[in-house]
PDB file of C-alpha atoms in Angstrom:
ATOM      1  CA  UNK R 525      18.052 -15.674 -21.231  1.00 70.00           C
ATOM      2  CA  UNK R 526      19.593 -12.278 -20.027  1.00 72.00           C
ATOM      3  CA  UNK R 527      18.330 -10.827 -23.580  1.00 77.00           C
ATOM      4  CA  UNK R 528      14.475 -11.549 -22.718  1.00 76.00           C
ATOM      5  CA  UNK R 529      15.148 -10.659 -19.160  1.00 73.00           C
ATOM      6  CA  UNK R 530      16.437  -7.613 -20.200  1.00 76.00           C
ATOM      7  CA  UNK R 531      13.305  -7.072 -23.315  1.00 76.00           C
ATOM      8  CA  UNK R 532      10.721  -7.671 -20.219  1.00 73.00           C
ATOM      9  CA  UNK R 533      12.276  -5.233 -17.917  1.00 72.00           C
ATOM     10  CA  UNK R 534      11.922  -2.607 -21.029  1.00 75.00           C
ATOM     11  CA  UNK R 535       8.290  -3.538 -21.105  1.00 76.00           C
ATOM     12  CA  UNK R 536       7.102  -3.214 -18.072  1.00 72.00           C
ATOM     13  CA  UNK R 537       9.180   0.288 -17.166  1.00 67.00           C
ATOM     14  CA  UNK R 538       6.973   1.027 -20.618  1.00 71.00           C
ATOM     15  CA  UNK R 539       3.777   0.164 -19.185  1.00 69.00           C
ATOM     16  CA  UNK R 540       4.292   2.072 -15.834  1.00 65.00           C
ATOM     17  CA  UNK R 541       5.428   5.085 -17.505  1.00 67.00           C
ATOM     18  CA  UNK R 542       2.472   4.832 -19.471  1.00 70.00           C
ATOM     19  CA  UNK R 543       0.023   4.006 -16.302  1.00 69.00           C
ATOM     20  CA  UNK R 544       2.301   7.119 -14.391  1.00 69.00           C
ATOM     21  CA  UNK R 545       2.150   9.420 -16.945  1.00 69.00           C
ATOM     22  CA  UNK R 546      -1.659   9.368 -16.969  1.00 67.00           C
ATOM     23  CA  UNK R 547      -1.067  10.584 -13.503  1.00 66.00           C
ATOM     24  CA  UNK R 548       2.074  13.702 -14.706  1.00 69.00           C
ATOM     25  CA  UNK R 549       4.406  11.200 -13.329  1.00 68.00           C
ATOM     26  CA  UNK R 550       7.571  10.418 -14.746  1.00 75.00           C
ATOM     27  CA  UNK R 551       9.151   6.846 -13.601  1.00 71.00           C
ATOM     28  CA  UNK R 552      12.967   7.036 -13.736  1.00 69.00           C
ATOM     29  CA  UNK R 553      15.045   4.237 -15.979  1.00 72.00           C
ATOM     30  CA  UNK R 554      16.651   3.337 -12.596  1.00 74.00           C
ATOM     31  CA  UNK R 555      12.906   2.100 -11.707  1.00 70.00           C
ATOM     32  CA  UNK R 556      13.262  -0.265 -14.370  1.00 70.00           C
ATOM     33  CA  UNK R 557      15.173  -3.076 -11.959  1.00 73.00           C
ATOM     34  CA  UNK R 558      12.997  -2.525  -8.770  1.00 68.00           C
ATOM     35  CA  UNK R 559       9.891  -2.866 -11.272  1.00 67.00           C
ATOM     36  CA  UNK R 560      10.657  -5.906 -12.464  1.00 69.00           C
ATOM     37  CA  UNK R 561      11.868  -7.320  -8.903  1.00 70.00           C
ATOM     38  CA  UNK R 562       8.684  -6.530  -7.851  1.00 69.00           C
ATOM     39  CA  UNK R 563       5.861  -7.588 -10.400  1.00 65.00           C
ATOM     40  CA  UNK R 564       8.248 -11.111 -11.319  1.00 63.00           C
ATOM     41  CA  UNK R 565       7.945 -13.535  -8.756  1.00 53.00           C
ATOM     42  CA  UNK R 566      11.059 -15.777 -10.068  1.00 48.00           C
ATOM     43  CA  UNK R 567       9.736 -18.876 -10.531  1.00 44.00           C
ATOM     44  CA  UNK R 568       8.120 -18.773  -6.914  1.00 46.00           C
ATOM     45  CA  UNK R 569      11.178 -17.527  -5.329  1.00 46.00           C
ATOM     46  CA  UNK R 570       9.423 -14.356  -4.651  1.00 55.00           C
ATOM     47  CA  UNK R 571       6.096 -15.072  -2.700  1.00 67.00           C
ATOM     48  CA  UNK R 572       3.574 -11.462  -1.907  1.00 78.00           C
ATOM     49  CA  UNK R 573       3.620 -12.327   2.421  1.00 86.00           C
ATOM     50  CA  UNK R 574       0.701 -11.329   4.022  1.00 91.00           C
ATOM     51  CA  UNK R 575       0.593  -8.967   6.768  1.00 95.00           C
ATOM     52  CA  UNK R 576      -0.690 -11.509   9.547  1.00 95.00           C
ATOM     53  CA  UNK R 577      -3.832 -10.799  11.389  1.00 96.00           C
ATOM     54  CA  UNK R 578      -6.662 -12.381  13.727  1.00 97.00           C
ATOM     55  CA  UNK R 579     -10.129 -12.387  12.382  1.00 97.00           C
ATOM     56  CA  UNK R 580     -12.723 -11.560  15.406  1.00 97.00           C
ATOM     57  CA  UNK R 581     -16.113 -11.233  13.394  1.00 96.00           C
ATOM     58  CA  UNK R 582     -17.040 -11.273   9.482  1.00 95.00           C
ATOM     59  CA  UNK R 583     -20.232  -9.357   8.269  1.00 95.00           C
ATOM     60  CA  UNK R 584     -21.687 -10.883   5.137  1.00 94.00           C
ATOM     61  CA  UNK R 585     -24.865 -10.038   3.057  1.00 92.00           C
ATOM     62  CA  UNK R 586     -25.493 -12.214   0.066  1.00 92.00           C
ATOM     63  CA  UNK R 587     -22.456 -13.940   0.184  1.00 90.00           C
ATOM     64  CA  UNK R 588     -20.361 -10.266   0.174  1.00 90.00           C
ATOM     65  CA  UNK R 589     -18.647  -9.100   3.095  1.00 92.00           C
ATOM     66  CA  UNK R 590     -20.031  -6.233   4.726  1.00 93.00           C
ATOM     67  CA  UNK R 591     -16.999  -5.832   6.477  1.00 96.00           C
ATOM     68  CA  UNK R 592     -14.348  -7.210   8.648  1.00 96.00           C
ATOM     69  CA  UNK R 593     -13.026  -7.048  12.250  1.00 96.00           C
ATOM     70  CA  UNK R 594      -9.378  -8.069  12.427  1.00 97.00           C
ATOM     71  CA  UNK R 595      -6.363  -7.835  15.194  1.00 97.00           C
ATOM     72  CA  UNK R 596      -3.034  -7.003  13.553  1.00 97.00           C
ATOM     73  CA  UNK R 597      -0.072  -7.518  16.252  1.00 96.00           C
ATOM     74  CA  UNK R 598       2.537  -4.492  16.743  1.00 97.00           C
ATOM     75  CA  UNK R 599       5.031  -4.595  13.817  1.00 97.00           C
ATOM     76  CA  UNK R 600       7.681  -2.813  11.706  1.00 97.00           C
ATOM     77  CA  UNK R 601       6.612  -0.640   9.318  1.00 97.00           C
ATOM     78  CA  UNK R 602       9.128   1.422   6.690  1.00 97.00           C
ATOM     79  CA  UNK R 603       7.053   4.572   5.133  1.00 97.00           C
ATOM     80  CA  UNK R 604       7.450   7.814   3.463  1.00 96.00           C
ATOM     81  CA  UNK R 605       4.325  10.820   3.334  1.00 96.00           C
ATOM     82  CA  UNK R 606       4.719  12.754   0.120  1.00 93.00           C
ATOM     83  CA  UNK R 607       2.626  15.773  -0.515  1.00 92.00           C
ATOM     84  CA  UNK R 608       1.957  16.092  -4.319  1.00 87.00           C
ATOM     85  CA  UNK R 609      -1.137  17.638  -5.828  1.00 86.00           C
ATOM     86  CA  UNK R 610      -3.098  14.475  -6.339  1.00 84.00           C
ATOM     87  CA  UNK R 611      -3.716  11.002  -4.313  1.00 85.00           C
ATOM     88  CA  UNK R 612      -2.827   9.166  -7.760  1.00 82.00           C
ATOM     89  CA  UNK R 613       1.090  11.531  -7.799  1.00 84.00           C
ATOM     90  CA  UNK R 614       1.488  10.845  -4.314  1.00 87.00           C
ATOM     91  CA  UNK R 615       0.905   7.513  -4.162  1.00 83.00           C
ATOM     92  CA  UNK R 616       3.183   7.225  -7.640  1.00 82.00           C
ATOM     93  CA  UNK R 617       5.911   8.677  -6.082  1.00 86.00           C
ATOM     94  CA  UNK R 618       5.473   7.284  -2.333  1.00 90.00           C
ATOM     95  CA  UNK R 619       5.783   3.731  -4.184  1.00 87.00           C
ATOM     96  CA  UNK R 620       8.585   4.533  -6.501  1.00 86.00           C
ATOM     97  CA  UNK R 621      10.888   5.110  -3.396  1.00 90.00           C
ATOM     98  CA  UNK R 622       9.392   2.526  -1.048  1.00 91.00           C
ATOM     99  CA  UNK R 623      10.280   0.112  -4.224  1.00 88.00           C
ATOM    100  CA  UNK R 624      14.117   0.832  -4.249  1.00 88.00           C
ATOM    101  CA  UNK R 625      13.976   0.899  -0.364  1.00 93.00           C
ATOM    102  CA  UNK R 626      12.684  -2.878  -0.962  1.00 90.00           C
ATOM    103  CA  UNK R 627      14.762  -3.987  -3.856  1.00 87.00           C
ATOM    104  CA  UNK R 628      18.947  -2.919  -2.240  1.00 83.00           C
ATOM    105  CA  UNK R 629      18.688   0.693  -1.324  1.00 89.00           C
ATOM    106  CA  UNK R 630      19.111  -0.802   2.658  1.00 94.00           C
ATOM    107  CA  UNK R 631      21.757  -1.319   4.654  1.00 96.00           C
ATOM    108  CA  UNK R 632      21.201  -5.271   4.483  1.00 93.00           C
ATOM    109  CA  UNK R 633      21.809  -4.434   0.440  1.00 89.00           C
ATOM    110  CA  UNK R 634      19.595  -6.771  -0.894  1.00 87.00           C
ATOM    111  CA  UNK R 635      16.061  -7.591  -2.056  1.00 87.00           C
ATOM    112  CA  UNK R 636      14.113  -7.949   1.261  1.00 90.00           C
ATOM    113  CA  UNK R 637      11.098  -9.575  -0.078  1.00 87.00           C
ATOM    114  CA  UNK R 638       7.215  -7.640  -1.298  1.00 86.00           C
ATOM    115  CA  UNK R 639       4.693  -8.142   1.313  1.00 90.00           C
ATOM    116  CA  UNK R 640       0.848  -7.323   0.837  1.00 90.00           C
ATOM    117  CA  UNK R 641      -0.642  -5.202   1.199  1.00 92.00           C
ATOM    118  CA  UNK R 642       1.039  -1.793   0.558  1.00 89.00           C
ATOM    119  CA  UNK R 643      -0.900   0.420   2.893  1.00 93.00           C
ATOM    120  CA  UNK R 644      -1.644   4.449   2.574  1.00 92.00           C
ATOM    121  CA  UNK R 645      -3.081   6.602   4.984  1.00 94.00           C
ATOM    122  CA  UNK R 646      -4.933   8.945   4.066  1.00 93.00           C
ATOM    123  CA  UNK R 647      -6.663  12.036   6.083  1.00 90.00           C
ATOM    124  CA  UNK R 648      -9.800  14.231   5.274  1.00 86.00           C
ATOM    125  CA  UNK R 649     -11.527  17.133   5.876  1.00 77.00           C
ATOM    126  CA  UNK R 650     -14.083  17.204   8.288  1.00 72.00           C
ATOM    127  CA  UNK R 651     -17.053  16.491   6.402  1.00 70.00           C
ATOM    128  CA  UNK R 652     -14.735  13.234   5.078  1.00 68.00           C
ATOM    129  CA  UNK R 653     -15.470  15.320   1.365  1.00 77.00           C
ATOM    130  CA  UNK R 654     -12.221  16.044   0.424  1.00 81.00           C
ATOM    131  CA  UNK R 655      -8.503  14.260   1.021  1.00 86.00           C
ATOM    132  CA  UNK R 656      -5.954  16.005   2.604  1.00 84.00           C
ATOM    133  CA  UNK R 657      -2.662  16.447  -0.022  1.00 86.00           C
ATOM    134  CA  UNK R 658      -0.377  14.565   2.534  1.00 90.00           C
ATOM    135  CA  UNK R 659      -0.790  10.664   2.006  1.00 92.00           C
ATOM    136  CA  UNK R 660       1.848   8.358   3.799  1.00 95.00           C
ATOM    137  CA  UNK R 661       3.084   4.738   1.801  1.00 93.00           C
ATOM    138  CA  UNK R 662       3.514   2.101   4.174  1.00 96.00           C
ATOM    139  CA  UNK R 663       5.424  -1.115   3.621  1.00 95.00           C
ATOM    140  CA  UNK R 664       5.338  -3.770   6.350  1.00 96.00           C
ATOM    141  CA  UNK R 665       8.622  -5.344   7.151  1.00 96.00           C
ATOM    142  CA  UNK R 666       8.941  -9.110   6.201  1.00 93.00           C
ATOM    143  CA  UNK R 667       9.213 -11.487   9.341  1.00 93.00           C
ATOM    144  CA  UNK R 668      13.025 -12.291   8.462  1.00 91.00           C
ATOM    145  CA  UNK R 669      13.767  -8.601   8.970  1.00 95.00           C
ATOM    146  CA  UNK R 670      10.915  -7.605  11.807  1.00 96.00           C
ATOM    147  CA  UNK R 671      13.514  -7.926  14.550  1.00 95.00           C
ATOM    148  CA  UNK R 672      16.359  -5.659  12.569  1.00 95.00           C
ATOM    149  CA  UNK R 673      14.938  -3.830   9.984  1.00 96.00           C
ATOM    150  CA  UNK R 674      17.562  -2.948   7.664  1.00 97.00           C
ATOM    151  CA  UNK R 675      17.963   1.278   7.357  1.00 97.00           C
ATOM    152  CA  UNK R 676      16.896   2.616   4.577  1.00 97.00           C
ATOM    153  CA  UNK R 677      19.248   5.630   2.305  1.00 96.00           C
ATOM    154  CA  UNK R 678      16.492   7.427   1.222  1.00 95.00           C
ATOM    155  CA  UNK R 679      16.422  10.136   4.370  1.00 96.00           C
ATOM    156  CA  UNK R 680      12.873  10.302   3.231  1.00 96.00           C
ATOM    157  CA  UNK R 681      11.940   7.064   4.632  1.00 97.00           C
ATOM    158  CA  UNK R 682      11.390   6.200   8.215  1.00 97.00           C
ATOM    159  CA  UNK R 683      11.432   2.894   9.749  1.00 97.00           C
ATOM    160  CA  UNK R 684       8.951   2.613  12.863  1.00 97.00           C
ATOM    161  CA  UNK R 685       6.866   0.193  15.056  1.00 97.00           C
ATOM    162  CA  UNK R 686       3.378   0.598  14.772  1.00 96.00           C
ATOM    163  CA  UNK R 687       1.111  -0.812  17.981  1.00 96.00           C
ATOM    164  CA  UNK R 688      -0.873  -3.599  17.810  1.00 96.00           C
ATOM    165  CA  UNK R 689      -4.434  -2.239  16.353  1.00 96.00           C
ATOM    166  CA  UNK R 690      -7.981  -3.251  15.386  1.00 96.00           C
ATOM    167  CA  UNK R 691      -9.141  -2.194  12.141  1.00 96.00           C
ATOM    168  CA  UNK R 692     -12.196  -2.817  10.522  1.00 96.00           C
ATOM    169  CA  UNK R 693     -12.240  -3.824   6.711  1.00 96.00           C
ATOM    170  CA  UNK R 694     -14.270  -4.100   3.651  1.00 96.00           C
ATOM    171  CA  UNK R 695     -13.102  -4.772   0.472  1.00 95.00           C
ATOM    172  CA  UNK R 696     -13.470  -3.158  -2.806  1.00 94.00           C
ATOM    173  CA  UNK R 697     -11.909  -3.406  -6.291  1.00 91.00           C
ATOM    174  CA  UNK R 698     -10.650  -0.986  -9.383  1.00 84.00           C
ATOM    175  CA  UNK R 699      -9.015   2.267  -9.055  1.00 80.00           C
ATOM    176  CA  UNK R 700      -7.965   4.174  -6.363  1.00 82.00           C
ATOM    177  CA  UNK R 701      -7.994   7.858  -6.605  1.00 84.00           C
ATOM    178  CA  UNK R 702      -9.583  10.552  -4.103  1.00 86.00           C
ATOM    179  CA  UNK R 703     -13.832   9.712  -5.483  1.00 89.00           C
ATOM    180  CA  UNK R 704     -13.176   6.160  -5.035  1.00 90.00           C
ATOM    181  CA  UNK R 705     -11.486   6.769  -1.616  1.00 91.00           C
ATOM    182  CA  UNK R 706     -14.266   9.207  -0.183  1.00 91.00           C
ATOM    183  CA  UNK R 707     -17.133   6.400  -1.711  1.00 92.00           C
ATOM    184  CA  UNK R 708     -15.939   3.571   0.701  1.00 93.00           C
ATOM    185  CA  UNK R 709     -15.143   5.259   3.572  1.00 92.00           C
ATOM    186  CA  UNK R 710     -19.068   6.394   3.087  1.00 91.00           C
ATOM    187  CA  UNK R 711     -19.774   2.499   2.175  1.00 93.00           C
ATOM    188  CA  UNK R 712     -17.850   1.529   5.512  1.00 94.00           C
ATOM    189  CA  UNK R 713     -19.222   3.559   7.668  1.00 92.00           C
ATOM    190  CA  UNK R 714     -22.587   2.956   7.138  1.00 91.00           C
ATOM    191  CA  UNK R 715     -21.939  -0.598   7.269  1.00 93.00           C
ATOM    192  CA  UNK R 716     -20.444  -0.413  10.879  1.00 92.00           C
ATOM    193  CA  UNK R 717     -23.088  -0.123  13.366  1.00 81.00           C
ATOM    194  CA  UNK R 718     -21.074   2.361  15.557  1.00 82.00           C
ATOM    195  CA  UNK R 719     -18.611   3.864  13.051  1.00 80.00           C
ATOM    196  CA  UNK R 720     -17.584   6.454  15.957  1.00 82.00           C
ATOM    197  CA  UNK R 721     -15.992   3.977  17.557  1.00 87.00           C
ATOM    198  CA  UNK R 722     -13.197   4.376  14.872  1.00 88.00           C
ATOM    199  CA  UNK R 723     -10.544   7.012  14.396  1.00 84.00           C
ATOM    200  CA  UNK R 724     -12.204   9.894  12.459  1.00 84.00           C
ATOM    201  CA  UNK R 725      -9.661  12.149  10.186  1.00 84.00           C
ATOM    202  CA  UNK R 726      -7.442   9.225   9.053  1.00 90.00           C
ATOM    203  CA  UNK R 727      -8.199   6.349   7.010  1.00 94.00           C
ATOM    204  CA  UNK R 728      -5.957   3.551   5.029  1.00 94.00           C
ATOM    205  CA  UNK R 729      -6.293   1.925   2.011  1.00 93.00           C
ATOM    206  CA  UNK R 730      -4.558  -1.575   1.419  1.00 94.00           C
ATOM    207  CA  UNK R 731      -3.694  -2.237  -1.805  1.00 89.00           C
ATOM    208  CA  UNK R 732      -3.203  -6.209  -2.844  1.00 87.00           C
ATOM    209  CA  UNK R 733      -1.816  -5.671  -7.141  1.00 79.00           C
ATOM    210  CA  UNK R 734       0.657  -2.883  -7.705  1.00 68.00           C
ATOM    211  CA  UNK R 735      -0.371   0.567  -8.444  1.00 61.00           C
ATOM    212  CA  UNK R 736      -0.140  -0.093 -12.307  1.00 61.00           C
ATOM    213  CA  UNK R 737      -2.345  -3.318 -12.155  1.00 66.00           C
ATOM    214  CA  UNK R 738      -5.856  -2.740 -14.354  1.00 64.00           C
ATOM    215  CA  UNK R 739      -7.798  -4.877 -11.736  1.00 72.00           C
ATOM    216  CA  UNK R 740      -7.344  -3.650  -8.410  1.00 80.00           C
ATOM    217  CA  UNK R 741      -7.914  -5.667  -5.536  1.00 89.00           C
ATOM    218  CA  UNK R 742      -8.394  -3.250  -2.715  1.00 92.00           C
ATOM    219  CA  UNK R 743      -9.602  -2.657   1.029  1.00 95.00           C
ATOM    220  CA  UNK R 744     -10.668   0.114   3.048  1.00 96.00           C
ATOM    221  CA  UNK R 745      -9.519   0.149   6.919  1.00 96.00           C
ATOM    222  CA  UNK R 746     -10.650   2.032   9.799  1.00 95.00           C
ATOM    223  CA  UNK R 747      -8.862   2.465  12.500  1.00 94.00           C
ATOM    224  CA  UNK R 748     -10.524   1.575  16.301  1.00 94.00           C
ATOM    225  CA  UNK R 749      -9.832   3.970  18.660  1.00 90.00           C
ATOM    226  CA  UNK R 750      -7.678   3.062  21.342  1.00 84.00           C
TER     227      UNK R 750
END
């Protein structure tokens, strides 16, 4: 009924104001519609599509991976880099207006579908000790809308094509925040046996749950060098 729709959107824009203001974040009421858009999958209506890639080669050790070696094709990517004082704000806010890009702030005006996963790039210092404040949120354009991506409002965002790339993976789970981050690009590049083949100041983590979920299912990517 529109009553209980109405109740659940109230309690989850409660629970990410909660998760967010952990963070100093403050989630607008307007979030309250692309929240619930996005965590309710309407009876199946609403499937998470995968970014498509290529496997090439699979490390495993015990039955973990070690790490992956995967071929994603050139594709359309919408994305905003916000510079707030930490990874957790930035990524917060990055979201927040990626999210009402997805759910009708577009020129196509409606819900364009959630794809997985969210991606942000991240950059470091030189010893890889610190992260950079700038951190970009990437959302990758649903196949329907690949060809003619709808414009977004928000000036903020921009819509672009990113080249075809090989990125090595390796997953991890829980939170992401800037000591998580700098632990598995350590992880991942001691698992790669020539990590300088890879892109050196910038790194991505893809995100599978939203930002609020408790149990994170998370990867680390590194880019290959063209």
């Amino acid at each position: 009924s529109e009553e209980e729709e109405e109740e659940q959107q109230r309690r989850l824009l409660q629970y990410w104001r909660d998760v967010a203001r952990g963070h100093q974040v403050e989630v607008p009421t307007d979030m309250a519609e692309p929240i619930h858009q996005i965590t309710t999958n309407n009876e199946g209506a609403h499937t998470r599509e995968q970014v498509p890639y290529t496997l090439i080669t699979r490390k495993e050790k015990c039955g973990e991976v070690v790490f992956e070696k995967r071929h994603y094709e050139k594709a359309h990517w919408a994305y905003i880099t916000v510079h707030e004082d930490t990874y957790e704000q930035s990524i917060c806010y990055g979201f927040m207006k990626i999210m009402r890009y997805i759910c009708q702030q577009n020129s196509a005006g409606s819900y364009l579908g959630m794809t997985i996963p969210i991606v942000t790039v991240v950059r470091t210092n030189e010893m890889h000790r610190t992260l950079s404040r700038a951190v970009t949120v990437a959302y990758y354009l649903p196949p329907l809308h690949q060809s003619e991506p709808p414009r977004p409002y928000d000036p903020e965002i921009t819509i672009e094509q990113w080249p075809a790339a090989i990125i090595y993976t390796r997953p991890f789970t829980g939170a992401t925040n800037e000591l998580t981050i700098i632990h598995e690009i350590s992880s991942l590049a001691e698992a790669l046996e020539r990590p300088a083949v890879c892109i050196s100041d910038s790194y991505i983590v893809a995100g599978y749950t939203n930002p609020a979920a408790a149990h994170r299912q998370n990867e680390i990517w590194f880019l290959e060098r063209p």
